[in-house]
Short mmCIF file of C-alpha atoms in Angstrom, two decimals:
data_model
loop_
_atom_site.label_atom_id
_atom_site.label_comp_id
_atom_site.label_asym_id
_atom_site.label_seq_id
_atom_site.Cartn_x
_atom_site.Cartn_y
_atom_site.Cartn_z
CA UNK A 1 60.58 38.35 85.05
CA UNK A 2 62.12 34.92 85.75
CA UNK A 3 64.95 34.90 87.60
CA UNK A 4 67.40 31.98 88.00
CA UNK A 5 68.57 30.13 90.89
CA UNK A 6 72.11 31.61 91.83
CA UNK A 7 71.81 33.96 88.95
CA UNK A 8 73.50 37.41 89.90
CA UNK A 9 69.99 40.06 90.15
CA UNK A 10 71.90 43.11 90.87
CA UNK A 11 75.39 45.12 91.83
CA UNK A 12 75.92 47.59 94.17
CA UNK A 13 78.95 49.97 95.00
CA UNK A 14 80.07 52.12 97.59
CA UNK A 15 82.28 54.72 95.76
CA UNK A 16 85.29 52.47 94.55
CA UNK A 17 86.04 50.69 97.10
CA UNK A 18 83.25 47.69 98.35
CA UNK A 19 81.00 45.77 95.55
CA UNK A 20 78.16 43.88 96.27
CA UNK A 21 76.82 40.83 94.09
CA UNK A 22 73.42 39.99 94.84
CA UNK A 23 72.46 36.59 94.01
CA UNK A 24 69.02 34.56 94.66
CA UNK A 25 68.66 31.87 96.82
CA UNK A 26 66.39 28.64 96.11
CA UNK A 27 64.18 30.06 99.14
CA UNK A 28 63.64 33.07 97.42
CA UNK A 29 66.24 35.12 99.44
CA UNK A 30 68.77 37.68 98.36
CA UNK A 31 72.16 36.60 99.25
CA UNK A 32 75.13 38.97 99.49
CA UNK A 33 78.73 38.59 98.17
CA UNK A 34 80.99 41.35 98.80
CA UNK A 35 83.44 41.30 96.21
CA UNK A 36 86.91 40.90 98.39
CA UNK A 37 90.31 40.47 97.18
CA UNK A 38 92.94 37.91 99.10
CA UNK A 39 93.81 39.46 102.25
CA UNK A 40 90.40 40.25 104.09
CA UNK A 41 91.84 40.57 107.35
CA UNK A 42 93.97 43.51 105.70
CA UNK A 43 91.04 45.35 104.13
CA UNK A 44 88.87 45.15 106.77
CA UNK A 45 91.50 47.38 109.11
CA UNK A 46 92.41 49.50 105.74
CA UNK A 47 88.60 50.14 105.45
CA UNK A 48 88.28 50.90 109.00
CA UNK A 49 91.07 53.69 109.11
CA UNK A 50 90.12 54.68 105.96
CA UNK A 51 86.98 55.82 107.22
CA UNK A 52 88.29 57.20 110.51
CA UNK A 53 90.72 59.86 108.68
CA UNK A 54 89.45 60.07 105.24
CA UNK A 55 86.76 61.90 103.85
CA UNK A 56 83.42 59.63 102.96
CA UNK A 57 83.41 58.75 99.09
CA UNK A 58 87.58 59.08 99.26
CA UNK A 59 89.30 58.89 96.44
CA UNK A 60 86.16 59.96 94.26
CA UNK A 61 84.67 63.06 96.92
CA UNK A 62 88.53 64.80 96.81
CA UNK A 63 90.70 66.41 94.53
CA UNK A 64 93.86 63.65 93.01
CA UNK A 65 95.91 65.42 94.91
CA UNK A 66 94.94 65.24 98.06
CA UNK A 67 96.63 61.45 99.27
CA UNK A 68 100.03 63.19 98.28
CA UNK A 69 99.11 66.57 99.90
CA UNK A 70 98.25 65.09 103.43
CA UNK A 71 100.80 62.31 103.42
CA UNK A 72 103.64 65.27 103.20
CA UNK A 73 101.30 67.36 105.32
CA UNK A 74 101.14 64.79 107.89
CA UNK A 75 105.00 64.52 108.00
CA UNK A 76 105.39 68.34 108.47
CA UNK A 77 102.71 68.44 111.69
CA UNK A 78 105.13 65.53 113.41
CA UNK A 79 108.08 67.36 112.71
CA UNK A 80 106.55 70.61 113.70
CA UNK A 81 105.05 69.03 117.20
CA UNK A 82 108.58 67.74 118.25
CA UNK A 83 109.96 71.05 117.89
CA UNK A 84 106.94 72.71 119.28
CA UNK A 85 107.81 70.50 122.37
CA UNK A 86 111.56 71.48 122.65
CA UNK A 87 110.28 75.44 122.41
CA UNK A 88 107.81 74.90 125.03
CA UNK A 89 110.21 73.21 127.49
CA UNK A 90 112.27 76.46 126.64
CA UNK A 91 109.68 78.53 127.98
CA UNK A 92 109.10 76.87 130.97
CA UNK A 93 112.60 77.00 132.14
CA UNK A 94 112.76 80.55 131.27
CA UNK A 95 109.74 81.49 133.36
CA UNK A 96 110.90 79.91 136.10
CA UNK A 97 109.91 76.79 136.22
CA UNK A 98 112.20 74.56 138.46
CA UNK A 99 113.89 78.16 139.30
CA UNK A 100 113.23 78.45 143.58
CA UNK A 101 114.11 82.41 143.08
CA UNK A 102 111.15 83.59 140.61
CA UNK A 103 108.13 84.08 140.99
CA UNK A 104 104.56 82.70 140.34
CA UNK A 105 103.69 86.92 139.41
CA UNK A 106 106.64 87.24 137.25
CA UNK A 107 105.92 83.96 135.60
CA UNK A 108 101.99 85.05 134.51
CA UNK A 109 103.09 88.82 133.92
CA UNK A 110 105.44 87.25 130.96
CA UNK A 111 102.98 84.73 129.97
CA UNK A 112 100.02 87.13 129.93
CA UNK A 113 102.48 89.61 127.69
CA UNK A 114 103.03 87.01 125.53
CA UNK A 115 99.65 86.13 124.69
CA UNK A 116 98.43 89.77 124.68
CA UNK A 117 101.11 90.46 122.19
CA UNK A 118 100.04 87.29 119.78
CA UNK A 119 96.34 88.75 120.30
CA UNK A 120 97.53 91.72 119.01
CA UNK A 121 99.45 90.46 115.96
CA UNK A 122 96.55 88.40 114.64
CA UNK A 123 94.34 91.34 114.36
CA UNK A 124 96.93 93.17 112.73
CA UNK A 125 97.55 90.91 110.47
CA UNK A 126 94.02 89.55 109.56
CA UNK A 127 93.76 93.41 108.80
CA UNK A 128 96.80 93.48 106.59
CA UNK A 129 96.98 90.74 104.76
CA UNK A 130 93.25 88.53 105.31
CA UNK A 131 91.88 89.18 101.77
CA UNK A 132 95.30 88.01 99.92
CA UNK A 133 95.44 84.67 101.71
CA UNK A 134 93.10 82.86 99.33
CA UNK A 135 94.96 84.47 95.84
CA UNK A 136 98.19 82.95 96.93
CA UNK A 137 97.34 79.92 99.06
CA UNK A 138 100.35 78.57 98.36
CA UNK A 139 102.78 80.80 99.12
CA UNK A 140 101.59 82.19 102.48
CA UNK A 141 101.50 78.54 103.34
CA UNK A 142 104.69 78.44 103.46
CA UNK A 143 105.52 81.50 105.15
CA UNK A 144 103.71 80.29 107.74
CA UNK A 145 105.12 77.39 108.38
CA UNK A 146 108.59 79.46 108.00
CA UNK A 147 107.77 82.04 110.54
CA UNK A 148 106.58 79.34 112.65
CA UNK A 149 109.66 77.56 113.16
CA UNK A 150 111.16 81.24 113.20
CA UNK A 151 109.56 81.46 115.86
CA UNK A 152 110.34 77.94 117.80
CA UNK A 153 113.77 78.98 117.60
CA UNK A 154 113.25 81.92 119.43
CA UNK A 155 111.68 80.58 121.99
CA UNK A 156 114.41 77.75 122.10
CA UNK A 157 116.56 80.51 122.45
CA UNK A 158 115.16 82.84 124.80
CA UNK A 159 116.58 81.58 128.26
CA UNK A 160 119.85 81.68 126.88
CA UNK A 161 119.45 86.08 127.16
CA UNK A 162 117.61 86.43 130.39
CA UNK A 163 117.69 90.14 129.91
CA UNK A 164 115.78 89.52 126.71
CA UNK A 165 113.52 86.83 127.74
CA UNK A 166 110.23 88.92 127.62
CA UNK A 167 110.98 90.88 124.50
CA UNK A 168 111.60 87.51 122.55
CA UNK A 169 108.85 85.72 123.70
CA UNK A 170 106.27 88.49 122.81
CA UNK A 171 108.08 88.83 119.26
CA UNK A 172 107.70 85.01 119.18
CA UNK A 173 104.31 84.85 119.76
CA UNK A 174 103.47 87.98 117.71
CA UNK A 175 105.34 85.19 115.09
CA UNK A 176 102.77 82.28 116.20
CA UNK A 177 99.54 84.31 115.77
CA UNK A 178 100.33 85.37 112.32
CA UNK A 179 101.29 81.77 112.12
CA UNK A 180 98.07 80.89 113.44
CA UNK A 181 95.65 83.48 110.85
CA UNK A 182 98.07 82.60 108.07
CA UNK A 183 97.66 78.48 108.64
CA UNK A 184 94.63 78.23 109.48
CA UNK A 185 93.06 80.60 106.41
CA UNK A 186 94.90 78.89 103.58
CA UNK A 187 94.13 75.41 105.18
CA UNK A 188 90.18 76.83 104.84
CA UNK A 189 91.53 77.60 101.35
CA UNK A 190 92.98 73.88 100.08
CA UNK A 191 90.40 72.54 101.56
CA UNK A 192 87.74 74.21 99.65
CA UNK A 193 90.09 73.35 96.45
CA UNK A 194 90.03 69.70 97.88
CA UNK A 195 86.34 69.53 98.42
CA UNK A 196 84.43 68.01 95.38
CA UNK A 197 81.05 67.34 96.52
CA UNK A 198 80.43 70.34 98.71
CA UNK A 199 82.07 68.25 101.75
CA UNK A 200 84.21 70.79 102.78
CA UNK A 201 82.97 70.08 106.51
CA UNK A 202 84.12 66.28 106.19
CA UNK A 203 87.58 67.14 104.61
CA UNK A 204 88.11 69.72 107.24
CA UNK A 205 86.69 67.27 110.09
CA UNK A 206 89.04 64.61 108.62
CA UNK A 207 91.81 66.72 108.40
CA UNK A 208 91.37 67.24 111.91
CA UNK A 209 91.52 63.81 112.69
CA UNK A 210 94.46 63.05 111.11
CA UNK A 211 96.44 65.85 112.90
CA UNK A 212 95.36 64.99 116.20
CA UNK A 213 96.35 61.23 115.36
CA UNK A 214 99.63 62.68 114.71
CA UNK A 215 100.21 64.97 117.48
CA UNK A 216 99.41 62.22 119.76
CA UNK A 217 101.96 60.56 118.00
CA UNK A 218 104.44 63.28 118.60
CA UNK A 219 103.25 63.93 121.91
CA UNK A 220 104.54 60.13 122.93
CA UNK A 221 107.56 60.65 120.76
CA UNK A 222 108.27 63.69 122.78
CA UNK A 223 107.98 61.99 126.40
CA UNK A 224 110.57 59.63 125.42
CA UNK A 225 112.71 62.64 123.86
CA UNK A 226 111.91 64.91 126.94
CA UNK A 227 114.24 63.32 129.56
CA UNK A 228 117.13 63.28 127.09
CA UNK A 229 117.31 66.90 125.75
CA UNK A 230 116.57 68.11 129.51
CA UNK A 231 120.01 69.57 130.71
CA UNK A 232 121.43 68.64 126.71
CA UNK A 233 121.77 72.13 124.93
CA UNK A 234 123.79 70.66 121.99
CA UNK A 235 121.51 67.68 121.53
CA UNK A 236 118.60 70.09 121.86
CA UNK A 237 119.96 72.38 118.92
CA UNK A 238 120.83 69.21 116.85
CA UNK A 239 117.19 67.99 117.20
CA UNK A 240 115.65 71.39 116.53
CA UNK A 241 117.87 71.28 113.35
CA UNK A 242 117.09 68.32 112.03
CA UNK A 243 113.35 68.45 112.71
CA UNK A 244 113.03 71.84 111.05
CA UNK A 245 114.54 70.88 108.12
CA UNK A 246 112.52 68.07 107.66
CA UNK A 247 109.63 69.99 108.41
CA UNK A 248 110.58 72.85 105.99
CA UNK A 249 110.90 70.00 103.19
CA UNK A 250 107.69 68.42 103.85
CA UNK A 251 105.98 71.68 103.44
CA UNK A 252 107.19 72.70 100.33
CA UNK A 253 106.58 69.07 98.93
CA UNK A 254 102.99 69.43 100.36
CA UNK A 255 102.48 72.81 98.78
CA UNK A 256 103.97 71.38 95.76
CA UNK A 257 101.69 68.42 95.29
CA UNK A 258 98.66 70.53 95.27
CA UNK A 259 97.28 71.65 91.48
CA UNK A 260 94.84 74.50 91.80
CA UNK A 261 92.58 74.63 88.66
CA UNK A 262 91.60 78.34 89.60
CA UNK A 263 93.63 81.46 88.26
CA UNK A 264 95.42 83.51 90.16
CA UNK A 265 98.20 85.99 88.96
CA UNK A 266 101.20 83.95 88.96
CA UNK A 267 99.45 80.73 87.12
CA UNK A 268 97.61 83.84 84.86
CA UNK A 269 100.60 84.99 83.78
CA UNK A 270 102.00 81.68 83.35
CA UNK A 271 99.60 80.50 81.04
CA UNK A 272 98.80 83.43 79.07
CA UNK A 273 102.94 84.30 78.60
CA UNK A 274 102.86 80.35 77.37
CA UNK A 275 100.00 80.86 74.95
CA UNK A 276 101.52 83.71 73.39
CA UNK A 277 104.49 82.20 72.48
CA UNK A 278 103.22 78.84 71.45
CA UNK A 279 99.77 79.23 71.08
CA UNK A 280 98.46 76.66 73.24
CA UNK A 281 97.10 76.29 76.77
CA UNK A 282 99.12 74.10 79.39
CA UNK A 283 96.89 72.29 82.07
CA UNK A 284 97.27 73.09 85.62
CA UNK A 285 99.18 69.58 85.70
CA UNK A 286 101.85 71.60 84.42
CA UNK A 287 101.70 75.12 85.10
CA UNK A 288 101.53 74.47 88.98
CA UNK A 289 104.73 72.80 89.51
CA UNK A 290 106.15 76.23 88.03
CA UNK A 291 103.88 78.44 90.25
CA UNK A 292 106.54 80.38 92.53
CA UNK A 293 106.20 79.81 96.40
CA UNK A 294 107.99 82.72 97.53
CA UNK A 295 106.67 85.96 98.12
CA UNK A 296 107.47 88.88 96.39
CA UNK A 297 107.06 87.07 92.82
CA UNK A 298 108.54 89.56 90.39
CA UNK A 299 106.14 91.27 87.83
CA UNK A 300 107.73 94.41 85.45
CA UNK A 301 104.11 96.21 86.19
CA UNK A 302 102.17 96.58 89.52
CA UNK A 303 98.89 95.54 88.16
CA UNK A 304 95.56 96.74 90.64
CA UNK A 305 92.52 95.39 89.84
CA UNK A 306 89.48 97.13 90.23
CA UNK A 307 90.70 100.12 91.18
CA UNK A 308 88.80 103.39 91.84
CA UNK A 309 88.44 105.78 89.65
CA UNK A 310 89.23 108.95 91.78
CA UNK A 311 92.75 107.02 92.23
CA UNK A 312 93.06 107.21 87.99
CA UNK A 313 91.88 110.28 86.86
CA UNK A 314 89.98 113.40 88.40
CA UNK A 315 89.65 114.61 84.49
CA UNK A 316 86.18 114.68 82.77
CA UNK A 317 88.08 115.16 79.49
CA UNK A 318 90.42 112.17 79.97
CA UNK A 319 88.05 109.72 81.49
CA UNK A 320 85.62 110.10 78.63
CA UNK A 321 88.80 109.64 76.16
CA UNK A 322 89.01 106.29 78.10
CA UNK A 323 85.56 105.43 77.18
CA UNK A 324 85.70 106.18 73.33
CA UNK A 325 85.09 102.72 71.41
CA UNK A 326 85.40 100.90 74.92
CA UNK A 327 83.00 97.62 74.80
CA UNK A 328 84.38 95.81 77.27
CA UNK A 329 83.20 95.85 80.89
CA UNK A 330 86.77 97.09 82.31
CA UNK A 331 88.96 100.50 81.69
CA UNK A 332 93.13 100.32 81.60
CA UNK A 333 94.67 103.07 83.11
CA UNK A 334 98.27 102.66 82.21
CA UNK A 335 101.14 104.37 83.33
CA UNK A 336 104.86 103.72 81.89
CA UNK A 337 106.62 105.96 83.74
CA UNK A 338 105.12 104.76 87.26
CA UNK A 339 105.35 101.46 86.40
CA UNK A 340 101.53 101.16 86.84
CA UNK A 341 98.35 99.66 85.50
CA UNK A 342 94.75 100.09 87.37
CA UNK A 343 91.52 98.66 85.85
CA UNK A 344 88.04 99.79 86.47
CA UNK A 345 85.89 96.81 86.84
CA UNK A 346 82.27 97.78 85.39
CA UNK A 347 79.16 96.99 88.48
CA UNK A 348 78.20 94.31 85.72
CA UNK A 349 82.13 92.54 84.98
CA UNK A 350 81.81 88.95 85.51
CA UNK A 351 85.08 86.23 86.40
CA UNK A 352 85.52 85.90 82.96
CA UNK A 353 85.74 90.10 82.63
CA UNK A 354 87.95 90.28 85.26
CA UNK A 355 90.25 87.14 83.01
CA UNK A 356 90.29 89.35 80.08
CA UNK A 357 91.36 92.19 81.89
CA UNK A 358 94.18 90.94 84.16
CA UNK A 359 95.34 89.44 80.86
CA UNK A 360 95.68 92.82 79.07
CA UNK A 361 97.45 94.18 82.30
CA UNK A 362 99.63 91.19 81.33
CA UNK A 363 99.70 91.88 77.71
CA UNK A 364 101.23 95.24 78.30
CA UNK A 365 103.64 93.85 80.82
CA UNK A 366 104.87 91.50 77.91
CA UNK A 367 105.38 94.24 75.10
CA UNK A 368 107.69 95.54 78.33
CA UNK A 369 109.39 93.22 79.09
CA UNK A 370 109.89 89.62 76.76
CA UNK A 371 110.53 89.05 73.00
CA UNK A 372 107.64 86.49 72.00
CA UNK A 373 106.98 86.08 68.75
CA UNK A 374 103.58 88.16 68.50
CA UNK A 375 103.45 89.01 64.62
CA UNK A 376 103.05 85.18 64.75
CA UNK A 377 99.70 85.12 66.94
CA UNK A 378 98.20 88.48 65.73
CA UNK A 379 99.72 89.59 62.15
CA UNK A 380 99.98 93.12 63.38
CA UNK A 381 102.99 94.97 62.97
CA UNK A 382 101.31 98.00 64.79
CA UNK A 383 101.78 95.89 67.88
CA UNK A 384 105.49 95.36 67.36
CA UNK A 385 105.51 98.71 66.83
CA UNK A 386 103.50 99.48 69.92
CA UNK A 387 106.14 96.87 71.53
CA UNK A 388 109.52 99.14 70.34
CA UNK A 389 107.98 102.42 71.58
CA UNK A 390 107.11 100.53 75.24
CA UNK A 391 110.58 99.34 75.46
CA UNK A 392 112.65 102.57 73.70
CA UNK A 393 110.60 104.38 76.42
CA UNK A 394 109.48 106.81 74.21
CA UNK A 395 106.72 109.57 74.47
CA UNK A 396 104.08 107.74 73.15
CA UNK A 397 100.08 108.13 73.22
CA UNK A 398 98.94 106.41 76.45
CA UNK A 399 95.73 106.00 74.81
CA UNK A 400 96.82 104.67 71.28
CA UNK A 401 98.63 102.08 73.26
CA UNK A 402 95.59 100.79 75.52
CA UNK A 403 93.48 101.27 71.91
CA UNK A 404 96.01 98.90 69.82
CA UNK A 405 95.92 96.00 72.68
CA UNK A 406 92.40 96.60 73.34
CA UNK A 407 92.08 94.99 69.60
CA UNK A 408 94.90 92.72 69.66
CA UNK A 409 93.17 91.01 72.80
CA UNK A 410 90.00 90.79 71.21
CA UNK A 411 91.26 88.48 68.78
CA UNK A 412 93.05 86.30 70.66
CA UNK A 413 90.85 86.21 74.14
CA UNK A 414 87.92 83.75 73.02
CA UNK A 415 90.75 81.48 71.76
CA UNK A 416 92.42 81.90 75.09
CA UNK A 417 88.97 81.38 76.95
CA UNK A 418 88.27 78.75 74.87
CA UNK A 419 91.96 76.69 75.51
CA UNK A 420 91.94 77.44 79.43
CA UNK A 421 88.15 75.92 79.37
CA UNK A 422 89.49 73.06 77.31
CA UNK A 423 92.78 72.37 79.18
CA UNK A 424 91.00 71.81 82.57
CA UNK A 425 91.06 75.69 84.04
CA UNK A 426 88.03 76.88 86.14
CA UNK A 427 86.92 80.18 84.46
CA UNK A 428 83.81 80.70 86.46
CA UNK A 429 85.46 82.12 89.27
CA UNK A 430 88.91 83.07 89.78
CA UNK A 431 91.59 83.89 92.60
CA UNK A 432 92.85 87.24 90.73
CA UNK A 433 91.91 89.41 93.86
CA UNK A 434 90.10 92.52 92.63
CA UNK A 435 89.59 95.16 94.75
CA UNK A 436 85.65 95.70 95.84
CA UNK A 437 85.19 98.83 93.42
CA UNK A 438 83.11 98.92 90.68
CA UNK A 439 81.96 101.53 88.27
CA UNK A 440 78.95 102.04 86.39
CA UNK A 441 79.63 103.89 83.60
CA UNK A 442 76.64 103.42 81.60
CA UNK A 443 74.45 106.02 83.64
CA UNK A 444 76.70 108.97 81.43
CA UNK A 445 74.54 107.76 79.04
CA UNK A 446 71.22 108.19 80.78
CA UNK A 447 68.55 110.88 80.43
CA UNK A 448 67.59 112.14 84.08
CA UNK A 449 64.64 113.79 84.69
#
């Protein structure tokens, strides 16, 4: 192939950002043109920091949210290092420091307290609460970032009760360890979500970076802040104040700019509450912004996944009633009067499985509680009526109820499957959090020898 003198022989590209032009030479040499805008000196130092503190292949190896999600991120670490500074001059001066009457001992007897009580906390917590963390990242974000500065204030408060001084700064950092767990597991969590070409180590490693970069910034901030607030109470509290508020803010925009394509219960119920009344399937785009970030998100049925069967039913009779005409791989146990739905998960249920059966936990929950126009999706006026018995609270047949939905949801689920697929939803996994049992309940129908 003849190639021309100053003819362009090839491109190349590093993610978005740099282009090469290759061109030849008369000598027969390749020669290089990087494709640069005005302003070289600018995006040479832009390139530079860019790959200090961002991830390689940034803005293609990340999720679009993440520029929005660290720049609000990075706000709420600098607000949350100045006040960290004002709570640990706090504790100094309340152990003593600068005091000639106490004591080296009673200074390390509170301090060991302190961290013996945190050590104790995160275990307790981890315990509690560790396999929740990743259904509502979100949310426990926050509340971590609450009870953190919950906790700051404590501690900026402590030498003010001398009496007290122990007892708060254990409870504080009791606070600061469940802080700790609760951070640092949904920060594990985003940045899986952030992750797009299995780099979770460089996001996290990034991430890293960028926080120290701005605790270094805080921690020169705070030696020019230090000598002011030293015997200043009121200008203390003021900063405290301000700081927390802005660091409260800048959390919930953070948590806000990040759009989760996986399901969890909240965005679940969301979407599928959305679909039945106007048969269609919102993205994540806009189902996340309405994803609530407090705890205790209200649902009219406490829905356990994966339940086991010895907390259903210790009834031959009425577990085999369960399994008449029953092709799914899941079992609804539900109970109006309680307030209660459990599902068996089959040994064999898959994410999708697990989908369709948090959505018929939801589909009862609706017949309970909202007016949606459902003879619309379904035609079935033996759902409405299913739907006037649920809310009249009437005596009705358990299993006639969980037989009626069973067919209503299997003629609207592949539709549903189909939309969250279509709209951008993740169905392959999901952040529903079942419980670990399983049931097989084929081997009834097994001949044993």
């Amino acid at each position: 192939m003849t190639v021309l003198q100053g003819q362009v022989v090839c491109t190349e590209s590093y993610g978005s950002r740099k282009t090469h032009h290759y061109k030849s030479l008369p000598d027969g040499r390749l020669s290089c043109v990087l494709d640069t805008p005005e302003g070289g000196g600018y995006r040479s130092i832009r390139d530079f920091f860019t790959a200090v503190f961002l991830p390689q292949g940034y803005p293609e190896s990340v999720s679009p949210d993440y520029l929005a999600y660290q720049i609000w991120d990075t706000v709420q670490a600098f607000a949350s290092s100045i006040t960290g500074t004002l709570a640990t001059q706090a504790v100094l001066k309340g152990v003593g420091v600068g005091d000639e009457t106490s004591t080296v001992t009673a200074a390390t007897v509170t301090w060991i307290l302190k961290d013996g009580t945190g050590m104790l906390g995160r275990i307790v917590f981890a315990w509690s609460k560790g396999s929740k963390l990743d259904c509502d990242a979100k949310q426990w974000r926050l509340f971590a970032d609450v009870l953190n500065d919950v906790a700051i204030l404590m501690e900026i408060l402590a030498p003010a009760f001398p009496a007290f001084f122990t007892l708060i700064v254990c409870i504080s950092g009791f606070f600061k360890c469940i802080v700790g767990v609760a951070g640092g597991a949904t920060r594990a969590a985003l940045t899986m979500h952030q992750a797009r070409r299995d780099n979770m180590a460089d996001v996290s490693a990034k991430d890293g970076s960028q926080e120290t970069l701005v605790n270094l910034a805080g921690l020169l901030f705070s030696l020019l802040l230090i000598p002011l607030v030293a015997d200043n109470l009121c200008l203390t509290y003021s900063l405290y104040g301000f700081f927390t508020i802005l660091h409260l803010y800048a959390n919930y925009r953070a948590v806000r700019a990040v759009c989760m394509e996986t399901l969890n219960r909240a965005r679940l119920s969301l979407v599928f509450q959305h679909f039945l009344e106007a048969i269609e399937i919102p993205g994540p785009d806009i189902i996340n912004p309405q994803e609530p970030l407090l705890p205790g998100f209200r649902h009219q049925l406490k829905i356990t996944l994966g339940a086991p069967l010895h907390s259903v039913t210790s009834n031959v009779a009425e577990f085999q009633k369960a399994l008449e005409g029953n092709s799914t791989n899941y079992l609804i146990f539900f109970n109006q009067a309680a307030g209660t739905v459990f599902v068996l998960l089959h040994r064999q249920a898959r994410s999708v499985d697990v989908i369709k059966a948090c959505s018929h936990a939801l589909l009862l929950e609706v017949l309970l509680s909202r007016d949606v126009a459902l003879d619309v999706i379904v035609k079935k006026k033996s759902l409405l009526a299913v739907q006037k018995q649920l809310r009249e609270g009437s005596k009705n047949n358990g299993c006639s109820v969980i037989s009626e939905t069973h067919r209503v949801l299997d003629m609207i689920f592949p539709k549903f499957l189909a939309g969250l697929t279509e709209a951008g939803w993740v169905t392959e996994r999901n952040l529903l959090g079942p419980e670990e049992w399983r049931v097989d309940w084929t081997i009834a129908g097994k001949k044993t020898f």
